[in-house]
mmCIF file of C-alpha atoms in Angstrom:
data_model
loop_
_atom_site.group_PDB
_atom_site.id
_atom_site.type_symbol
_atom_site.label_atom_id
_atom_site.label_comp_id
_atom_site.label_asym_id
_atom_site.label_seq_id
_atom_site.Cartn_x
_atom_site.Cartn_y
_atom_site.Cartn_z
ATOM 1 C CA MET O 1 23.506 -8.928 7.707
ATOM 2 C CA SER O 2 21.314 -6.204 5.710
ATOM 3 C CA GLN O 3 21.494 -5.919 1.960
ATOM 4 C CA PRO O 4 22.541 -2.574 0.550
ATOM 5 C CA VAL O 5 19.668 -0.494 -1.215
ATOM 6 C CA ARG O 6 19.050 -1.651 -4.723
ATOM 7 C CA ILE O 7 17.517 0.720 -7.664
ATOM 8 C CA TYR O 8 16.031 -0.947 -10.520
ATOM 9 C CA GLY O 9 16.292 1.494 -13.730
ATOM 10 C CA ASP O 10 16.956 2.066 -17.234
ATOM 11 C CA ARG O 11 19.759 4.707 -17.209
ATOM 12 C CA ARG O 12 18.255 6.279 -20.538
ATOM 13 C CA SER O 13 15.224 6.960 -18.603
ATOM 14 C CA GLY O 14 14.720 10.516 -17.107
ATOM 15 C CA ASN O 15 12.035 9.097 -14.487
ATOM 16 C CA CYS O 16 15.214 6.674 -13.472
ATOM 17 C CA LEU O 17 17.707 9.171 -13.225
ATOM 18 C CA LYS O 18 15.936 11.149 -10.905
ATOM 19 C CA VAL O 19 16.477 8.497 -8.184
ATOM 20 C CA LYS O 20 20.177 8.021 -9.593
ATOM 21 C CA TRP O 21 21.174 11.652 -9.018
ATOM 22 C CA THR O 22 19.203 12.263 -5.734
ATOM 23 C CA ALA O 23 20.635 9.287 -4.367
ATOM 24 C CA ASP O 24 24.274 10.299 -5.513
ATOM 25 C CA TYR O 25 23.512 13.921 -4.312
ATOM 26 C CA LEU O 26 22.525 12.914 -0.737
ATOM 27 C CA GLY O 27 25.937 10.222 -0.861
ATOM 28 C CA LEU O 28 23.751 7.108 -0.372
ATOM 29 C CA ASP O 29 25.406 3.827 -0.864
ATOM 30 C CA TYR O 30 23.023 1.531 -3.619
ATOM 31 C CA ASP O 31 23.520 -0.892 -6.190
ATOM 32 C CA TRP O 32 22.103 -0.261 -9.720
ATOM 33 C CA HIS O 33 20.207 -3.167 -11.361
ATOM 34 C CA GLU O 34 19.867 -2.297 -14.950
ATOM 35 C CA ILE O 35 16.816 -2.901 -16.550
ATOM 36 C CA ASP O 36 16.167 -2.538 -20.234
ATOM 37 C CA VAL O 37 12.746 -1.163 -21.172
ATOM 38 C CA VAL O 38 12.566 -1.093 -24.451
ATOM 39 C CA LYS O 39 13.738 -5.099 -24.399
ATOM 40 C CA GLY O 40 10.582 -5.245 -22.596
ATOM 41 C CA GLU O 41 12.435 -6.214 -19.194
ATOM 42 C CA THR O 42 9.540 -4.509 -17.178
ATOM 43 C CA ARG O 43 7.379 -6.903 -18.264
ATOM 44 C CA SER O 44 9.036 -10.306 -17.349
ATOM 45 C CA ASP O 45 7.804 -12.186 -14.837
ATOM 46 C CA ASP O 46 10.682 -11.768 -12.364
ATOM 47 C CA PHE O 47 10.331 -8.187 -12.700
ATOM 48 C CA LEU O 48 6.400 -8.057 -12.322
ATOM 49 C CA ALA O 49 7.141 -10.243 -9.270
ATOM 50 C CA ILE O 50 8.820 -7.204 -8.201
ATOM 51 C CA ASN O 51 6.741 -4.339 -9.213
ATOM 52 C CA PRO O 52 3.303 -5.767 -10.170
ATOM 53 C CA ALA O 53 2.857 -2.358 -12.242
ATOM 54 C CA GLY O 54 5.759 -3.362 -14.730
ATOM 55 C CA GLN O 55 7.316 0.260 -14.218
ATOM 56 C CA VAL O 56 11.003 1.341 -13.330
ATOM 57 C CA PRO O 57 12.306 2.909 -11.307
ATOM 58 C CA CYS O 58 12.058 0.541 -8.451
ATOM 59 C CA LEU O 59 13.520 0.711 -5.116
ATOM 60 C CA GLU O 60 14.084 -2.184 -2.956
ATOM 61 C CA ARG O 61 15.120 -1.258 0.859
ATOM 62 C CA SER O 62 17.741 -3.122 2.724
ATOM 63 C CA ASP O 63 14.835 -4.710 4.660
ATOM 64 C CA GLY O 64 13.106 -6.005 1.178
ATOM 65 C CA ARG O 65 10.561 -3.664 0.903
ATOM 66 C CA ILE O 66 9.637 -1.929 -2.216
ATOM 67 C CA LEU O 67 8.828 1.078 -3.502
ATOM 68 C CA ALA O 68 8.217 2.337 -6.979
ATOM 69 C CA GLN O 69 7.059 5.844 -8.907
ATOM 70 C CA SER O 70 10.257 7.850 -9.412
ATOM 71 C CA ASN O 71 8.685 11.119 -7.420
ATOM 72 C CA ALA O 72 7.623 9.094 -4.355
ATOM 73 C CA ILE O 73 11.148 7.459 -4.330
ATOM 74 C CA ILE O 74 12.958 10.524 -4.305
ATOM 75 C CA PHE O 75 10.695 11.815 -1.759
ATOM 76 C CA HIS O 76 11.508 8.766 0.431
ATOM 77 C CA LEU O 77 14.934 8.803 -0.268
ATOM 78 C CA ALA O 78 15.600 13.069 0.826
ATOM 79 C CA ARG O 79 13.528 12.736 3.851
ATOM 80 C CA GLY O 80 15.118 15.083 6.282
ATOM 81 C CA SER O 81 17.627 16.561 3.759
ATOM 82 C CA ALA O 82 17.632 20.155 2.141
ATOM 83 C CA LEU O 83 16.242 19.082 -0.987
ATOM 84 C CA ILE O 84 12.622 18.986 0.912
ATOM 85 C CA PRO O 85 11.743 22.618 2.239
ATOM 86 C CA ASP O 86 10.932 22.769 5.889
ATOM 87 C CA ASP O 87 7.958 25.052 5.193
ATOM 88 C CA GLU O 88 4.814 22.958 4.746
ATOM 89 C CA PHE O 89 3.403 25.249 2.487
ATOM 90 C CA ASP O 90 6.621 25.097 0.409
ATOM 91 C CA GLN O 91 6.633 21.298 0.846
ATOM 92 C CA ALA O 92 3.047 21.187 -0.906
ATOM 93 C CA LYS O 93 4.278 23.306 -3.571
ATOM 94 C CA MET O 94 7.275 21.062 -4.382
ATOM 95 C CA LEU O 95 4.413 17.772 -4.683
ATOM 96 C CA GLU O 96 2.481 20.121 -6.834
ATOM 97 C CA TRP O 97 5.051 20.849 -9.221
ATOM 98 C CA MET O 98 5.963 17.004 -8.909
ATOM 99 C CA PHE O 99 2.757 15.819 -9.699
ATOM 100 C CA TRP O 100 2.272 18.219 -12.539
ATOM 101 C CA GLU O 101 5.504 16.802 -14.153
ATOM 102 C CA GLN O 102 3.868 13.430 -14.037
ATOM 103 C CA TYR O 103 0.358 14.659 -15.333
ATOM 104 C CA SER O 104 1.468 17.288 -17.733
ATOM 105 C CA HIS O 105 5.001 17.195 -18.918
ATOM 106 C CA GLU O 106 6.288 13.790 -19.005
ATOM 107 C CA PRO O 107 3.494 12.438 -20.678
ATOM 108 C CA PHE O 108 4.448 14.620 -23.740
ATOM 109 C CA ILE O 109 8.109 15.553 -23.512
ATOM 110 C CA ALA O 110 9.152 12.389 -22.344
ATOM 111 C CA VAL O 111 6.927 10.356 -24.773
ATOM 112 C CA ARG O 112 7.911 12.745 -27.956
ATOM 113 C CA ARG O 113 11.408 12.111 -27.044
ATOM 114 C CA PHE O 114 11.047 8.432 -26.455
ATOM 115 C CA ARG O 115 9.243 8.081 -30.288
ATOM 116 C CA LYS O 116 11.497 10.385 -31.806
ATOM 117 C CA ALA O 117 15.026 9.429 -30.513
ATOM 118 C CA PHE O 118 14.527 5.639 -28.984
ATOM 119 C CA MET O 119 12.085 4.294 -31.636
ATOM 120 C CA ASN O 120 13.049 6.634 -34.678
ATOM 121 C CA THR O 121 9.429 7.634 -35.444
ATOM 122 C CA PRO O 122 9.568 9.898 -38.529
ATOM 123 C CA ASP O 123 7.949 13.520 -37.118
ATOM 124 C CA GLU O 124 5.263 13.073 -39.479
ATOM 125 C CA GLU O 125 4.096 9.776 -37.647
ATOM 126 C CA ILE O 126 4.196 11.616 -34.226
ATOM 127 C CA ASP O 127 0.924 12.395 -32.477
ATOM 128 C CA PRO O 128 1.206 16.377 -33.218
ATOM 129 C CA ASP O 129 -0.733 16.821 -29.887
ATOM 130 C CA LEU O 130 2.635 15.741 -28.209
ATOM 131 C CA MET O 131 4.531 18.965 -29.445
ATOM 132 C CA ALA O 132 1.626 21.124 -28.755
ATOM 133 C CA LYS O 133 1.043 19.817 -25.242
ATOM 134 C CA GLY O 134 4.804 19.791 -24.404
ATOM 135 C CA ARG O 135 5.127 23.315 -25.976
ATOM 136 C CA ARG O 136 2.405 24.199 -23.586
ATOM 137 C CA ALA O 137 4.111 22.594 -20.562
ATOM 138 C CA LEU O 138 7.485 24.287 -21.314
ATOM 139 C CA GLY O 139 5.280 27.760 -21.437
ATOM 140 C CA VAL O 140 3.966 26.896 -17.858
ATOM 141 C CA MET O 141 7.687 26.699 -16.521
ATOM 142 C CA GLU O 142 8.917 29.655 -18.287
ATOM 143 C CA MET O 143 6.218 31.769 -16.541
ATOM 144 C CA ARG O 144 7.034 29.962 -12.976
ATOM 145 C CA LEU O 145 10.808 30.717 -13.637
ATOM 146 C CA LEU O 146 10.399 34.457 -14.825
ATOM 147 C CA SER O 147 11.026 35.526 -10.985
ATOM 148 C CA ARG O 148 12.724 32.615 -9.396
ATOM 149 C CA ASP O 149 15.977 30.646 -10.160
ATOM 150 C CA PHE O 150 14.095 27.231 -8.812
ATOM 151 C CA ILE O 151 10.809 25.900 -9.217
ATOM 152 C CA VAL O 152 9.994 25.979 -5.097
ATOM 153 C CA ARG O 153 11.858 29.409 -3.966
ATOM 154 C CA ASP O 154 15.578 29.991 -4.037
ATOM 155 C CA GLN O 155 17.080 26.919 -3.647
ATOM 156 C CA VAL O 156 16.874 23.609 -5.375
ATOM 157 C CA THR O 157 14.227 20.649 -4.514
ATOM 158 C CA LEU O 158 12.976 17.585 -5.229
ATOM 159 C CA ALA O 159 10.802 19.151 -7.940
ATOM 160 C CA ASP O 160 13.790 20.673 -9.989
ATOM 161 C CA ILE O 161 15.344 17.305 -9.725
ATOM 162 C CA ALA O 162 11.767 16.079 -11.386
ATOM 163 C CA LEU O 163 11.231 18.785 -13.707
ATOM 164 C CA VAL O 164 14.782 18.692 -14.927
ATOM 165 C CA ALA O 165 14.855 14.980 -15.991
ATOM 166 C CA TYR O 166 13.215 15.638 -19.081
ATOM 167 C CA THR O 167 13.062 18.995 -19.600
ATOM 168 C CA ARG O 168 17.409 18.780 -20.356
ATOM 169 C CA VAL O 169 16.975 16.112 -22.834
ATOM 170 C CA ALA O 170 13.720 18.010 -24.506
ATOM 171 C CA ASP O 171 15.836 18.863 -27.520
ATOM 172 C CA GLU O 172 16.062 14.931 -28.434
ATOM 173 C CA GLY O 173 12.099 15.229 -28.313
ATOM 174 C CA GLY O 174 12.403 17.951 -31.108
ATOM 175 C CA PHE O 175 11.558 21.078 -28.620
ATOM 176 C CA ASP O 176 13.878 24.099 -29.124
ATOM 177 C CA LEU O 177 15.037 25.539 -25.535
ATOM 178 C CA ASP O 178 15.705 28.397 -27.103
ATOM 179 C CA GLU O 179 12.220 29.409 -27.289
ATOM 180 C CA PHE O 180 12.339 29.308 -23.632
ATOM 181 C CA LEU O 181 15.329 31.074 -22.173
ATOM 182 C CA GLY O 182 14.126 31.086 -18.543
ATOM 183 C CA VAL O 183 13.736 27.211 -18.718
ATOM 184 C CA ARG O 184 17.421 26.971 -20.354
ATOM 185 C CA SER O 185 18.995 28.868 -17.916
ATOM 186 C CA TRP O 186 17.464 26.975 -15.254
ATOM 187 C CA VAL O 187 18.310 23.448 -16.644
ATOM 188 C CA ALA O 188 21.913 24.764 -16.467
ATOM 189 C CA ARG O 189 21.641 25.789 -12.902
ATOM 190 C CA VAL O 190 19.882 22.749 -11.658
ATOM 191 C CA GLU O 191 22.670 20.702 -13.453
ATOM 192 C CA GLN O 192 25.453 22.530 -12.020
ATOM 193 C CA GLU O 193 23.603 22.184 -8.285
ATOM 194 C CA ILE O 194 22.750 18.825 -8.333
ATOM 195 C CA GLY O 195 26.021 17.601 -10.232
ATOM 196 C CA ILE O 196 24.242 16.047 -13.129
ATOM 197 C CA ASP O 197 27.015 14.601 -15.671
ATOM 198 C CA MET O 198 25.980 16.592 -19.001
ATOM 199 C CA ASP O 199 26.154 13.076 -20.888
ATOM 200 C CA ASP O 200 24.080 11.369 -18.238
ATOM 201 C CA GLY O 201 20.752 9.869 -20.149
ATOM 202 C CA ARG O 202 21.299 11.610 -23.482
ATOM 203 C CA MET O 203 21.184 9.369 -26.674
ATOM 204 C CA SER O 204 23.573 11.568 -28.309
ATOM 205 C CA PRO O 205 26.427 12.383 -25.917
ATOM 206 C CA LEU O 206 27.468 16.279 -25.908
ATOM 207 C CA GLY O 207 30.998 15.126 -26.316
ATOM 208 C CA MET L 1 -9.441 39.958 9.048
ATOM 209 C CA SER L 2 -8.759 36.483 7.279
ATOM 210 C CA GLN L 3 -10.664 35.117 4.326
ATOM 211 C CA PRO L 4 -11.921 31.670 4.461
ATOM 212 C CA VAL L 5 -10.257 29.055 2.674
ATOM 213 C CA ARG L 6 -11.356 28.667 -1.053
ATOM 214 C CA ILE L 7 -11.663 25.772 -3.350
ATOM 215 C CA TYR L 8 -12.181 26.248 -7.196
ATOM 216 C CA GLY L 9 -13.463 23.091 -8.664
ATOM 217 C CA ASP L 10 -15.764 21.270 -10.852
ATOM 218 C CA ARG L 11 -18.230 19.275 -8.738
ATOM 219 C CA ARG L 12 -18.383 16.646 -11.807
ATOM 220 C CA SER L 13 -14.678 15.935 -11.502
ATOM 221 C CA GLY L 14 -13.282 13.394 -9.263
ATOM 222 C CA ASN L 15 -9.657 15.376 -9.151
ATOM 223 C CA CYS L 16 -12.076 18.149 -7.497
ATOM 224 C CA LEU L 17 -14.027 15.918 -5.386
ATOM 225 C CA LYS L 18 -10.857 14.452 -3.789
ATOM 226 C CA VAL L 19 -10.302 17.788 -2.259
ATOM 227 C CA LYS L 20 -14.239 18.376 -1.266
ATOM 228 C CA TRP L 21 -14.048 14.761 0.525
ATOM 229 C CA THR L 22 -11.000 15.513 2.408
ATOM 230 C CA ALA L 23 -11.714 18.995 3.621
ATOM 231 C CA ASP L 24 -15.433 17.388 4.423
ATOM 232 C CA TYR L 25 -13.790 14.487 6.373
ATOM 233 C CA LEU L 26 -11.426 16.870 8.375
ATOM 234 C CA GLY L 27 -14.388 19.377 8.961
ATOM 235 C CA LEU L 28 -12.597 22.018 7.261
ATOM 236 C CA ASP L 29 -14.122 25.204 6.619
ATOM 237 C CA TYR L 30 -14.239 26.309 3.009
ATOM 238 C CA ASP L 31 -15.612 28.354 0.169
ATOM 239 C CA TRP L 32 -16.307 26.257 -2.898
ATOM 240 C CA HIS L 33 -15.925 28.560 -6.338
ATOM 241 C CA GLU L 34 -17.577 26.234 -9.214
ATOM 242 C CA ILE L 35 -15.531 26.497 -12.275
ATOM 243 C CA ASP L 36 -16.971 24.482 -15.335
ATOM 244 C CA VAL L 37 -14.619 22.829 -17.222
ATOM 245 C CA VAL L 38 -16.401 21.989 -19.990
ATOM 246 C CA LYS L 39 -17.539 25.646 -20.642
ATOM 247 C CA GLY L 40 -14.067 26.225 -20.942
ATOM 248 C CA GLU L 41 -13.798 28.362 -17.358
ATOM 249 C CA THR L 42 -10.210 26.884 -16.343
ATOM 250 C CA ARG L 43 -8.778 28.683 -19.560
ATOM 251 C CA SER L 44 -10.294 32.027 -18.766
ATOM 252 C CA ASP L 45 -7.927 35.336 -18.030
ATOM 253 C CA ASP L 46 -9.449 35.439 -14.656
ATOM 254 C CA PHE L 47 -8.982 31.781 -13.776
ATOM 255 C CA LEU L 48 -5.190 31.588 -15.335
ATOM 256 C CA ALA L 49 -4.320 34.286 -13.442
ATOM 257 C CA ILE L 50 -4.856 32.041 -10.378
ATOM 258 C CA ASN L 51 -3.655 29.074 -11.910
ATOM 259 C CA PRO L 52 -1.342 29.578 -15.077
ATOM 260 C CA ALA L 53 -1.419 25.562 -15.775
ATOM 261 C CA GLY L 54 -4.989 26.303 -16.253
ATOM 262 C CA GLN L 55 -6.267 23.149 -13.958
ATOM 263 C CA VAL L 56 -8.874 22.718 -11.531
ATOM 264 C CA PRO L 57 -8.908 21.858 -8.248
ATOM 265 C CA CYS L 58 -6.967 24.823 -6.870
ATOM 266 C CA LEU L 59 -6.960 25.794 -3.477
ATOM 267 C CA GLU L 60 -6.867 29.648 -2.358
ATOM 268 C CA ARG L 61 -5.510 29.951 1.446
ATOM 269 C CA SER L 62 -6.611 32.358 3.802
ATOM 270 C CA ASP L 63 -3.153 34.172 3.242
ATOM 271 C CA GLY L 64 -4.398 34.148 -0.377
ATOM 272 C CA ARG L 65 -1.606 31.541 -1.581
ATOM 273 C CA ILE L 66 -2.378 29.308 -4.160
ATOM 274 C CA LEU L 67 -1.863 25.362 -4.351
ATOM 275 C CA ALA L 68 -2.948 23.233 -7.206
ATOM 276 C CA GLN L 69 -2.948 19.466 -8.194
ATOM 277 C CA SER L 70 -5.504 17.598 -6.192
ATOM 278 C CA ASN L 71 -3.061 14.945 -4.790
ATOM 279 C CA ALA L 72 -0.739 17.792 -3.401
ATOM 280 C CA ILE L 73 -4.010 19.933 -1.913
ATOM 281 C CA ILE L 74 -5.170 16.952 -0.470
ATOM 282 C CA PHE L 75 -1.705 16.206 1.150
ATOM 283 C CA HIS L 76 -1.545 19.716 2.445
ATOM 284 C CA LEU L 77 -5.095 19.957 3.649
ATOM 285 C CA ALA L 78 -4.419 16.333 5.692
ATOM 286 C CA ARG L 79 -1.170 17.322 7.508
ATOM 287 C CA GLY L 80 -1.308 15.920 11.069
ATOM 288 C CA SER L 81 -4.266 13.757 10.269
ATOM 289 C CA ALA L 82 -5.002 10.133 10.350
ATOM 290 C CA LEU L 83 -5.483 10.200 6.565
ATOM 291 C CA ILE L 84 -1.703 10.363 6.495
ATOM 292 C CA PRO L 85 0.220 7.259 7.981
ATOM 293 C CA ASP L 86 2.883 8.135 10.623
ATOM 294 C CA ASP L 87 5.542 5.500 9.285
ATOM 295 C CA GLU L 88 7.575 6.860 6.859
ATOM 296 C CA PHE L 89 7.591 3.981 4.575
ATOM 297 C CA ASP L 90 4.118 3.991 4.676
ATOM 298 C CA GLN L 91 3.697 7.472 3.480
ATOM 299 C CA ALA L 92 6.239 6.735 0.635
ATOM 300 C CA LYS L 93 3.736 4.120 -0.081
ATOM 301 C CA MET L 94 0.701 6.334 -0.013
ATOM 302 C CA LEU L 95 2.566 8.839 -2.527
ATOM 303 C CA GLU L 96 3.590 6.136 -4.650
ATOM 304 C CA TRP L 97 -0.247 5.187 -5.146
ATOM 305 C CA MET L 98 -1.063 8.831 -5.799
ATOM 306 C CA PHE L 99 1.445 9.330 -8.343
ATOM 307 C CA TRP L 100 0.720 5.846 -9.783
ATOM 308 C CA GLU L 101 -3.121 7.248 -9.953
ATOM 309 C CA GLN L 102 -2.128 10.180 -11.851
ATOM 310 C CA TYR L 103 0.125 8.714 -14.206
ATOM 311 C CA SER L 104 -1.319 5.026 -14.756
ATOM 312 C CA HIS L 105 -5.135 5.202 -14.018
ATOM 313 C CA GLU L 106 -6.726 8.700 -14.403
ATOM 314 C CA PRO L 107 -5.332 9.358 -18.085
ATOM 315 C CA PHE L 108 -7.310 6.307 -18.781
ATOM 316 C CA ILE L 109 -10.315 5.831 -16.567
ATOM 317 C CA ALA L 110 -11.069 9.420 -16.292
ATOM 318 C CA VAL L 111 -10.405 10.142 -19.611
ATOM 319 C CA ARG L 112 -12.404 7.348 -21.252
ATOM 320 C CA ARG L 113 -15.460 8.751 -18.818
ATOM 321 C CA PHE L 114 -15.052 12.060 -19.862
ATOM 322 C CA ARG L 115 -15.124 11.087 -23.555
ATOM 323 C CA LYS L 116 -18.113 8.575 -23.064
ATOM 324 C CA ALA L 117 -20.108 10.329 -20.615
ATOM 325 C CA PHE L 118 -19.334 14.072 -21.091
ATOM 326 C CA MET L 119 -18.730 14.471 -24.671
ATOM 327 C CA ASN L 120 -21.262 11.526 -25.554
ATOM 328 C CA THR L 121 -18.510 10.204 -27.816
ATOM 329 C CA PRO L 122 -19.747 7.044 -29.434
ATOM 330 C CA ASP L 123 -17.861 3.768 -28.274
ATOM 331 C CA GLU L 124 -16.263 3.437 -31.714
ATOM 332 C CA GLU L 125 -14.665 6.828 -32.063
ATOM 333 C CA ILE L 126 -12.968 6.325 -28.732
ATOM 334 C CA ASP L 127 -9.166 5.442 -28.974
ATOM 335 C CA PRO L 128 -9.452 1.599 -27.772
ATOM 336 C CA ASP L 129 -6.163 2.198 -25.628
ATOM 337 C CA LEU L 130 -8.202 3.924 -23.105
ATOM 338 C CA MET L 131 -10.125 0.833 -22.350
ATOM 339 C CA ALA L 132 -6.900 -1.650 -22.200
ATOM 340 C CA LYS L 133 -4.993 0.487 -20.373
ATOM 341 C CA GLY L 134 -7.886 1.591 -17.918
ATOM 342 C CA ARG L 135 -8.647 -2.015 -17.750
ATOM 343 C CA ARG L 136 -4.881 -2.859 -16.944
ATOM 344 C CA ALA L 137 -5.056 -0.224 -14.195
ATOM 345 C CA LEU L 138 -7.922 -1.880 -12.554
ATOM 346 C CA GLY L 139 -6.160 -5.370 -12.601
ATOM 347 C CA VAL L 140 -3.125 -3.834 -10.875
ATOM 348 C CA MET L 141 -5.322 -2.438 -8.174
ATOM 349 C CA GLU L 142 -7.194 -5.782 -7.821
ATOM 350 C CA MET L 143 -3.843 -7.675 -6.910
ATOM 351 C CA ARG L 144 -2.895 -4.995 -4.491
ATOM 352 C CA LEU L 145 -6.383 -5.325 -2.817
ATOM 353 C CA LEU L 146 -6.448 -9.203 -2.445
ATOM 354 C CA SER L 147 -4.818 -9.093 0.660
ATOM 355 C CA ARG L 148 -5.589 -5.844 2.259
ATOM 356 C CA ASP L 149 -8.522 -3.709 3.192
ATOM 357 C CA PHE L 150 -7.280 -0.494 1.954
ATOM 358 C CA ILE L 151 -4.561 0.693 -0.524
ATOM 359 C CA VAL L 152 -1.439 1.172 1.988
ATOM 360 C CA ARG L 153 -2.357 -0.952 4.984
ATOM 361 C CA ASP L 154 -5.112 -1.356 7.285
ATOM 362 C CA GLN L 155 -6.879 2.002 7.229
ATOM 363 C CA VAL L 156 -8.121 4.258 4.738
ATOM 364 C CA THR L 157 -5.508 7.009 3.730
ATOM 365 C CA LEU L 158 -5.067 9.584 0.902
ATOM 366 C CA ALA L 159 -3.861 7.034 -1.389
ATOM 367 C CA ASP L 160 -7.610 5.634 -1.250
ATOM 368 C CA ILE L 161 -9.278 8.906 -1.546
ATOM 369 C CA ALA L 162 -6.891 9.657 -4.596
ATOM 370 C CA LEU L 163 -7.813 6.360 -6.326
ATOM 371 C CA VAL L 164 -11.493 5.890 -5.639
ATOM 372 C CA ALA L 165 -12.370 9.390 -7.207
ATOM 373 C CA TYR L 166 -12.337 7.854 -10.721
ATOM 374 C CA THR L 167 -12.783 4.293 -9.730
ATOM 375 C CA ARG L 168 -16.128 4.627 -8.335
ATOM 376 C CA VAL L 169 -17.363 5.786 -11.550
ATOM 377 C CA ALA L 170 -15.502 3.682 -13.937
ATOM 378 C CA ASP L 171 -18.637 2.306 -15.133
ATOM 379 C CA GLU L 172 -19.759 5.586 -16.549
ATOM 380 C CA GLY L 173 -16.555 5.145 -18.552
ATOM 381 C CA GLY L 174 -17.776 1.533 -19.925
ATOM 382 C CA PHE L 175 -15.571 -0.214 -17.418
ATOM 383 C CA ASP L 176 -17.128 -3.234 -15.805
ATOM 384 C CA LEU L 177 -16.367 -3.617 -11.729
ATOM 385 C CA ASP L 178 -17.831 -6.972 -11.845
ATOM 386 C CA GLU L 179 -14.648 -8.234 -13.366
ATOM 387 C CA PHE L 180 -12.898 -6.837 -10.393
ATOM 388 C CA LEU L 181 -14.276 -7.792 -7.193
ATOM 389 C CA GLY L 182 -11.783 -6.726 -4.513
ATOM 390 C CA VAL L 183 -11.956 -3.034 -6.316
ATOM 391 C CA ARG L 184 -15.652 -3.072 -6.144
ATOM 392 C CA SER L 185 -15.929 -3.789 -2.594
ATOM 393 C CA TRP L 186 -12.950 -1.567 -1.643
ATOM 394 C CA VAL L 187 -14.630 1.245 -3.139
ATOM 395 C CA ALA L 188 -17.949 0.436 -1.013
ATOM 396 C CA ARG L 189 -15.633 0.447 1.761
ATOM 397 C CA VAL L 190 -14.013 3.411 1.132
ATOM 398 C CA GLU L 191 -17.088 5.718 0.480
ATOM 399 C CA GLN L 192 -18.592 4.408 3.538
ATOM 400 C CA GLU L 193 -15.438 5.054 5.436
ATOM 401 C CA ILE L 194 -15.195 8.640 4.203
ATOM 402 C CA GLY L 195 -18.646 9.085 4.198
ATOM 403 C CA ILE L 196 -19.014 9.672 0.290
ATOM 404 C CA ASP L 197 -22.764 10.786 -0.900
ATOM 405 C CA MET L 198 -23.264 7.874 -3.723
ATOM 406 C CA ASP L 199 -24.670 10.245 -5.922
ATOM 407 C CA ASP L 200 -21.391 12.533 -5.664
ATOM 408 C CA GLY L 201 -19.885 13.444 -9.354
ATOM 409 C CA ARG L 202 -22.163 10.683 -11.046
ATOM 410 C CA MET L 203 -23.551 11.927 -14.444
ATOM 411 C CA SER L 204 -26.526 9.661 -13.873
ATOM 412 C CA PRO L 205 -27.461 9.753 -10.034
ATOM 413 C CA LEU L 206 -28.358 6.345 -8.508
ATOM 414 C CA GLY L 207 -31.277 7.315 -6.500
#
């Protein structure tokens, strides 16, 4: 008998929520296995046997095979759906923004939020580079969104899901989206289009 | 009349060399436009008009459309070739390792090499985290390569090209591949399979 798909993740992590939102949007059946990153559960022997890289999210398919890296997992889950453009160039452009997110956005915006909102590190003890580089990333997005409703073209794709994950909670990292109005309205558009619960992954639920 | 494909890149950058090697391996016709990162040429107005993110490599297609991010560019160039596995899970696994490379490998191994070999920063002034996390990344690769000739399966894919770029010159960043013998022999295998010139992108040519 085949097992259901299992997702290992921490619900406060944007990288993990990308997988949840994609699975929910596509109506996939899955079993969520909560892993607490702050308690060090990604470095336990049990978890390292699943993913030697010691990172969530992680997908365990019904055939037992394991897939890691949020953006690779959502690419795999969304094959054949409208979340991946048919056009080959658009698909490459979508991947461009997903790689950019992991290299030039997440390491500053998500990391500053982690320090500030999870670890309660005082602002003056947080590397000032994180604010500068995070703001730079938001500026690059703002330019891209000046003439577009979504990152790739005129409909939501995985690039929007990947980028919205930490952009929508950037305020928890001390970033002010009032300075990036194009980004702010895009966040609302993606949340609505994907059906993201506003409180998902927020340290301080909006009420 | 259509223009040839143009690649903007710095020949000392592993990210840029990934694109060169993939294009050469596939026998594609292109025109290489050298951009000197150290001289700040990626931040010039001319270049920012091409890629607002201010990063190389960058591909300008014959129709004028621009694609950035090394791993998205090689994915686009290699569509339909043996460098991308046909099997959907293997393809996702390939992307997993390409995302992992940009998040958990390049920021430590490439960055330490940049500090040490390009900027001539003395070891004691380099963040010790770069050595620790770079060694961790090499350890994760070593485990993966214990039972495999290549990263995904039994033949070379884009995941090998992406990962070999900075692993093969990790010694220039102060990493010792004699501690990771599986990785060391995989490097030689990939260089041979792809036809990489041993001196490509080395600060100190071996010859």
